[in-house]
Short mmCIF file of C-alpha atoms in Angstrom, two decimals:
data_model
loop_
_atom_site.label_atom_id
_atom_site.label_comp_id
_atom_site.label_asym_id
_atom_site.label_seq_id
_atom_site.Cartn_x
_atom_site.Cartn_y
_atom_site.Cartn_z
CA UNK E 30 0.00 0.00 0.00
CA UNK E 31 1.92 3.43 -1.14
CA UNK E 32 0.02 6.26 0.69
CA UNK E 33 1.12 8.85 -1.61
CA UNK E 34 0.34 7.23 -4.80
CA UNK E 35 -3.28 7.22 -4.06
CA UNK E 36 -5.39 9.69 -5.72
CA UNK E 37 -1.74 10.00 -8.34
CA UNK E 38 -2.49 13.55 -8.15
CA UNK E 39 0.79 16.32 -7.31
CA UNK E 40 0.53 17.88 -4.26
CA UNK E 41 -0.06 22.06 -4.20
CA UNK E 42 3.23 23.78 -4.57
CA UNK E 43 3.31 26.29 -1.15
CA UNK E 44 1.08 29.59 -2.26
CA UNK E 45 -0.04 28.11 -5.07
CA UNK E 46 -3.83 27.31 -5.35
CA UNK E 47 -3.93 24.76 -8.58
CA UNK E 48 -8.08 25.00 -8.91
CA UNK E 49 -8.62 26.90 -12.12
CA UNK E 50 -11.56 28.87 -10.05
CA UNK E 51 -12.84 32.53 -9.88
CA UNK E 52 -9.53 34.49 -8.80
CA UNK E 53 -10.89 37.19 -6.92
CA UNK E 54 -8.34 40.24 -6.91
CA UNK E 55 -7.24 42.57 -4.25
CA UNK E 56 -9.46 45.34 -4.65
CA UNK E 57 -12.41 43.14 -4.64
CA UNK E 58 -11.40 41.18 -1.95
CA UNK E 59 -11.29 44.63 0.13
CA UNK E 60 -14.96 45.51 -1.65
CA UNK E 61 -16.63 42.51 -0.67
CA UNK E 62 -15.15 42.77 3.29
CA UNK E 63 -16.16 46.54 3.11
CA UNK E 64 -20.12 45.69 2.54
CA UNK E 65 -19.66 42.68 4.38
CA UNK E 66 -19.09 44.71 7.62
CA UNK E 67 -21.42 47.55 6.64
CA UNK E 68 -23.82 45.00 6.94
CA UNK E 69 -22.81 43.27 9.80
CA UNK E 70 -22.39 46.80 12.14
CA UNK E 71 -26.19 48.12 10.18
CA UNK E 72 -27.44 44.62 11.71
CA UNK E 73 -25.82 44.73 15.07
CA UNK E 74 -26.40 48.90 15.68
CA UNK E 75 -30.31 48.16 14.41
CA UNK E 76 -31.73 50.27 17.07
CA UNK E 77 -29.40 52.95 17.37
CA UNK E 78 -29.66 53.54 13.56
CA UNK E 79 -33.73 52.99 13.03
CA UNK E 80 -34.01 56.31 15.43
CA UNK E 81 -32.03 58.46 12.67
CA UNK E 82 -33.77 56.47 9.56
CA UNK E 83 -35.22 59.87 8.38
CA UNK E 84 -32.03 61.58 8.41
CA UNK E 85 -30.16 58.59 6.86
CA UNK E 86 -32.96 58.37 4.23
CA UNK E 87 -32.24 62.15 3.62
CA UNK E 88 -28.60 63.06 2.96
CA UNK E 89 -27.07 59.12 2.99
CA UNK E 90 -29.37 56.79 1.33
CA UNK E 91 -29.56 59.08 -1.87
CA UNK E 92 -30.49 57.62 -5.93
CA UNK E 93 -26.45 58.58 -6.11
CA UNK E 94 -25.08 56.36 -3.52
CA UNK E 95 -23.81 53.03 -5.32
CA UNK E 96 -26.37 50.02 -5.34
CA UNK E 97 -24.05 47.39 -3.25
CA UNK E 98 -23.76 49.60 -0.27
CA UNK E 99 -27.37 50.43 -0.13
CA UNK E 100 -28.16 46.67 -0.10
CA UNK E 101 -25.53 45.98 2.50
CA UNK E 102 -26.94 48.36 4.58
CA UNK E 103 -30.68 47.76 4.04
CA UNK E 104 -30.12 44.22 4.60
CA UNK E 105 -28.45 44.32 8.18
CA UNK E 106 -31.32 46.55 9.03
CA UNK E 107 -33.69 44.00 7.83
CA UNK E 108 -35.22 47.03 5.70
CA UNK E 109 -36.42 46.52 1.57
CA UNK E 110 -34.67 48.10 -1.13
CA UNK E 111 -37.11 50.15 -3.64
CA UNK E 112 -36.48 47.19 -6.25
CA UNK E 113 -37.90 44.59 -4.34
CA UNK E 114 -40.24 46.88 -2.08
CA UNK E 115 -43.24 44.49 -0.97
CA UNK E 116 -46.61 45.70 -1.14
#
């Protein structure tokens, strides 16, 4: 029984990933942790923010303000987006 002849495959050379996957780049990497903790502080600082909703709705949550952060932050606050608004 030779243990490392079994699946015949090379092992990973160190820091380098062999799956031919997505490669997700620096500046994306640092996008996706951005919203991700916009979303996680808007979920965990619920009550604080739901007493200055108004003035968010106002002067922050704007048509100009990019699409991904307004998600982020309407989804930790459990809150709709216009696009998928329920009746």
């Amino acid at each position: 029984m030779e243990i490392d002849n079994e699946n015949g495959d090379n092992s990973e050379p160190n820091g380098q990933n062999r799956n031919k996957g997505y490669n997700v780049g620096e500046l994306e990497q640092w996008c996706l942790c951005t919203l991700g903790y916009l979303k996680s502080f808007s979920r965990q600082y619920a009550t604080e923010i739901w007493s200055h909703i108004a003035m968010l709705d106002e002067e922050v949550f704007t048509w100009d303000i990019h699409p991904l952060i307004r998600k982020a932050a309407f989804s930790g606050l459990c809150r709709f987006t216009s696009e998928k608004s329920h009746l």
